[in-house]
CSV table of C-alpha atoms in Angstrom, one decimal:
chain,number,residue,atom,x,y,z
A,1350,MET,CA,64.7,-47.9,-70.6
A,1351,ALA,CA,63.8,-44.9,-68.8
A,1352,ALA,CA,61.1,-42.9,-70.4
A,1353,LYS,CA,62.0,-39.4,-70.9
A,1354,GLN,CA,59.8,-36.9,-69.2
A,1355,PRO,CA,58.2,-34.2,-71.5
A,1356,PRO,CA,59.2,-30.7,-70.6
A,1357,PRO,CA,56.7,-28.9,-68.5
A,1358,LEU,CA,54.0,-27.0,-70.4
A,1359,MET,CA,54.3,-23.3,-70.5
A,1360,LYS,CA,51.1,-21.5,-70.0
A,1361,LYS,CA,50.4,-18.6,-72.3
A,1362,HIS,CA,48.8,-15.6,-70.8
A,1363,SER,CA,46.6,-14.4,-73.6
A,1364,GLN,CA,45.3,-11.5,-71.4
A,1365,THR,CA,48.7,-9.9,-71.5
A,1366,ASP,CA,49.5,-10.9,-75.1
A,1367,LEU,CA,48.2,-7.9,-77.0
A,1368,VAL,CA,48.7,-9.5,-80.4
A,1369,SER,CA,46.7,-12.6,-79.4
A,1370,ARG,CA,43.9,-10.5,-78.0
A,1371,LEU,CA,43.8,-8.4,-81.2
A,1372,LYS,CA,43.6,-11.5,-83.3
A,1373,THR,CA,40.8,-13.0,-81.2
A,1374,ARG,CA,38.7,-9.8,-81.4
A,1375,LYS,CA,39.3,-9.7,-85.1
A,1376,ILE,CA,38.1,-13.3,-85.6
A,1377,LEU,CA,35.0,-12.6,-83.5
A,1378,GLY,CA,34.3,-9.4,-85.4
A,1379,VAL,CA,34.3,-7.3,-82.2
A,1380,GLY,CA,35.9,-3.9,-81.7
A,1381,GLY,CA,35.4,-2.5,-85.2
A,1382,GLU,CA,32.5,-0.4,-86.4
A,1383,ASP,CA,29.4,-2.1,-87.8
A,1384,ASP,CA,27.1,-0.7,-90.6
A,1385,ASP,CA,25.4,1.7,-88.2
A,1386,GLY,CA,28.7,3.1,-87.0
A,1387,GLU,CA,28.5,1.5,-83.5
A,1388,VAL,CA,31.5,-0.1,-81.8
A,1389,HIS,CA,30.6,-3.2,-79.9
A,1390,ARG,CA,32.6,-4.2,-76.8
A,1391,SER,CA,31.6,-7.9,-76.9
A,1392,LYS,CA,30.0,-10.4,-79.2
A,1393,ILE,CA,27.0,-10.6,-76.9
A,1394,SER,CA,26.2,-6.9,-77.3
A,1395,GLN,CA,26.8,-7.2,-81.1
A,1396,VAL,CA,24.3,-10.1,-81.4
A,1397,LEU,CA,21.7,-8.7,-79.0
A,1398,GLY,CA,22.0,-5.2,-80.1
A,1399,ASN,CA,22.2,-2.0,-78.2
A,1400,GLU,CA,19.2,-1.4,-76.0
A,1401,ILE,CA,19.5,2.4,-76.3
A,1402,LYS,CA,18.5,1.9,-79.9
A,1403,PHE,CA,15.1,0.7,-78.9
A,1404,THR,CA,14.1,3.3,-76.3
A,1405,VAL,CA,11.6,5.8,-77.3
A,1406,ARG,CA,12.6,9.4,-77.0
A,1407,GLU,CA,9.4,10.8,-75.6
A,1408,PRO,CA,8.4,14.4,-76.5
A,1409,LEU,CA,8.1,16.8,-73.6
A,1410,GLY,CA,4.7,16.5,-72.0
A,1411,LEU,CA,3.6,13.3,-73.7
A,1412,ARG,CA,3.0,11.3,-70.4
A,1413,LEU,CA,1.1,14.3,-68.9
A,1414,TRP,CA,-1.1,14.5,-72.0
A,1415,GLN,CA,-1.7,10.7,-71.8
A,1416,PHE,CA,-2.7,11.0,-68.2
A,1417,LEU,CA,-5.0,14.0,-68.8
A,1418,SER,CA,-6.6,12.2,-71.7
A,1419,ALA,CA,-7.2,9.1,-69.6
A,1420,VAL,CA,-8.7,11.2,-66.8
A,1421,LEU,CA,-10.9,13.2,-69.3
A,1422,PHE,CA,-12.2,10.0,-71.0
A,1423,THR,CA,-12.9,8.3,-67.7
A,1424,GLY,CA,-14.7,11.4,-66.2
A,1425,MET,CA,-16.8,11.8,-69.3
A,1426,ALA,CA,-17.7,8.1,-69.4
A,1427,ILE,CA,-18.8,8.2,-65.7
A,1428,MET,CA,-20.8,11.3,-66.3
A,1429,ALA,CA,-22.5,9.8,-69.4
A,1430,LEU,CA,-23.3,6.6,-67.5
A,1431,ALA,CA,-24.5,8.1,-64.3
A,1432,LEU,CA,-25.8,11.6,-65.3
A,1433,PRO,CA,-26.9,11.5,-69.0
A,1434,ASP,CA,-29.4,14.4,-68.6
A,1435,GLN,CA,-26.8,16.8,-67.2
A,1436,LEU,CA,-24.2,15.8,-69.8
A,1437,PHE,CA,-26.6,16.5,-72.7
A,1438,ASP,CA,-27.7,19.8,-71.1
A,1439,VAL,CA,-24.1,21.0,-70.9
A,1440,VAL,CA,-23.6,20.5,-74.6
A,1441,PHE,CA,-27.0,21.4,-75.9
A,1442,ASP,CA,-28.6,24.1,-73.7
A,1443,GLY,CA,-32.4,24.0,-73.5
A,1444,VAL,CA,-32.9,20.8,-75.6
A,1445,GLU,CA,-35.0,18.0,-74.0
A,1446,VAL,CA,-33.4,14.6,-73.7
A,1447,THR,CA,-35.8,12.1,-75.4
A,1448,SER,CA,-33.9,8.9,-74.5
A,1449,LYS,CA,-31.0,8.2,-72.1
A,1450,THR,CA,-30.0,5.0,-73.7
A,1451,PRO,CA,-27.8,6.5,-76.5
A,1452,ILE,CA,-26.0,8.7,-74.0
A,1453,ARG,CA,-25.3,5.7,-71.8
A,1454,LEU,CA,-24.0,3.7,-74.8
A,1455,TYR,CA,-21.8,6.6,-75.5
A,1456,GLY,CA,-20.5,6.5,-71.9
A,1457,GLY,CA,-19.8,2.8,-72.3
A,1458,ALA,CA,-17.8,3.4,-75.5
A,1459,LEU,CA,-15.9,6.2,-73.7
A,1460,LEU,CA,-15.1,3.9,-70.8
A,1461,SER,CA,-13.7,1.3,-73.2
A,1462,ILE,CA,-11.5,4.0,-74.8
A,1463,SER,CA,-10.4,5.2,-71.4
A,1464,LEU,CA,-9.2,1.7,-70.4
A,1465,ILE,CA,-7.0,1.8,-73.5
A,1466,MET,CA,-5.7,5.2,-72.5
A,1467,TRP,CA,-4.8,4.0,-69.0
A,1468,ASN,CA,-3.0,1.0,-70.4
A,1469,ALA,CA,-1.1,3.1,-72.9
A,1470,LEU,CA,0.1,5.3,-70.1
A,1471,TYR,CA,2.2,2.5,-68.7
A,1472,THR,CA,3.8,1.2,-72.0
A,1473,ALA,CA,7.0,2.2,-73.6
A,1474,GLU,CA,6.2,0.7,-77.0
A,1475,LYS,CA,6.2,3.3,-79.7
A,1476,VAL,CA,3.5,1.6,-81.8
A,1477,ILE,CA,1.0,1.4,-78.9
A,1478,ILE,CA,1.5,5.0,-78.0
A,1479,ARG,CA,1.0,6.1,-81.6
A,1480,TRP,CA,-2.1,4.0,-82.0
A,1481,THR,CA,-3.7,5.4,-78.9
A,1482,LEU,CA,-2.9,9.0,-80.0
A,1483,LEU,CA,-4.4,8.3,-83.4
A,1484,THR,CA,-7.5,6.8,-81.7
A,1485,GLU,CA,-7.8,9.9,-79.6
A,1486,ALA,CA,-7.4,12.2,-82.6
A,1487,CYS,CA,-10.0,10.3,-84.6
A,1488,TYR,CA,-12.4,10.4,-81.7
A,1489,PHE,CA,-12.1,14.1,-81.2
A,1490,GLY,CA,-12.3,14.8,-85.0
A,1491,VAL,CA,-15.5,12.7,-85.3
A,1492,GLN,CA,-17.0,14.4,-82.2
A,1493,PHE,CA,-16.2,17.8,-83.7
A,1494,LEU,CA,-18.0,16.9,-87.0
A,1495,VAL,CA,-21.0,15.4,-85.2
A,1496,VAL,CA,-21.5,18.3,-82.9
A,1497,THR,CA,-21.0,20.8,-85.7
A,1498,ALA,CA,-23.6,19.0,-87.9
A,1499,THR,CA,-26.1,18.8,-84.9
A,1500,VAL,CA,-25.7,22.5,-84.2
A,1501,ALA,CA,-26.2,23.3,-87.9
A,1502,GLU,CA,-29.4,21.2,-88.0
A,1503,MET,CA,-30.9,22.6,-84.8
A,1504,GLY,CA,-29.8,26.1,-85.5
A,1505,LEU,CA,-28.8,27.0,-81.9
A,1506,THR,CA,-25.4,27.8,-80.7
A,1507,SER,CA,-24.5,28.3,-77.1
A,1508,LEU,CA,-21.3,29.2,-75.4
A,1509,GLY,CA,-20.9,25.6,-74.1
A,1510,THR,CA,-21.2,24.3,-77.7
A,1511,LEU,CA,-18.7,26.7,-79.1
A,1512,LEU,CA,-16.3,26.0,-76.2
A,1513,LEU,CA,-16.7,22.2,-76.9
A,1514,LEU,CA,-15.9,22.7,-80.6
A,1515,ALA,CA,-12.8,24.8,-79.9
A,1516,THR,CA,-11.4,22.4,-77.3
A,1517,ARG,CA,-12.0,19.4,-79.7
A,1518,LEU,CA,-10.0,21.2,-82.4
A,1519,LEU,CA,-7.2,21.9,-79.9
A,1520,PHE,CA,-7.2,18.3,-78.7
A,1521,VAL,CA,-7.0,17.0,-82.3
A,1522,ALA,CA,-4.0,19.3,-82.9
A,1523,VAL,CA,-2.2,18.1,-79.7
A,1524,CYS,CA,-2.8,14.4,-80.5
A,1525,ILE,CA,-1.5,14.8,-84.1
A,1526,TYR,CA,1.5,16.7,-82.8
A,1527,TYR,CA,2.4,14.0,-80.3
A,1528,TYR,CA,1.6,11.3,-82.9
A,1529,TYR,CA,4.2,12.7,-85.3
A,1530,GLN,CA,6.7,13.4,-82.6
A,1531,VAL,CA,6.7,9.8,-81.3
A,1532,GLY,CA,7.0,8.5,-84.9
A,1533,ARG,CA,10.1,10.5,-85.7
A,1534,LYS,CA,13.3,8.7,-86.3
A,1535,PRO,CA,15.7,9.2,-83.3
A,1536,LYS,CA,18.9,11.1,-83.9
A,1537,LYS,CA,22.1,9.0,-83.7
A,1538,VAL,CA,24.0,9.6,-80.5
């Protein structure tokens, strides 16, 4: 008995079969809108998410402000560590420095903060940028309060002191502005 040969298999070209492609995409859950209103082109992009969602829309001038802050903190730290007498004389005209140790400790603290500022300059993480801006705003706010209290105690005001106080208030305002700008929810594209 001769075994009958089965008929040759017909290959189905699902790439050209639109109904088959539509059914496959429907089963995978791809092609329709999700809860956020996004249309995913593949299951991989649906599972991993859209990377545009995670990028921080940086306010204009943020990176320049971060760079200037890092330079300012580093410069002040080096000056406090190397030249404590001159730094004290710039802020408080005519007052004698009794000990250089507190000024040098201040310089060490500023150097630590400046390292944080330099590292924040190279990150794109929203949380880290916001924390460094908040650190900066707190530092400038505390410095403003301390210098104001010291000037009130000693009873002498100089142009350098008034300039220092004005710049500290300006720096607090800029840091808070960028802090809130970075924290805003991005608009949907």
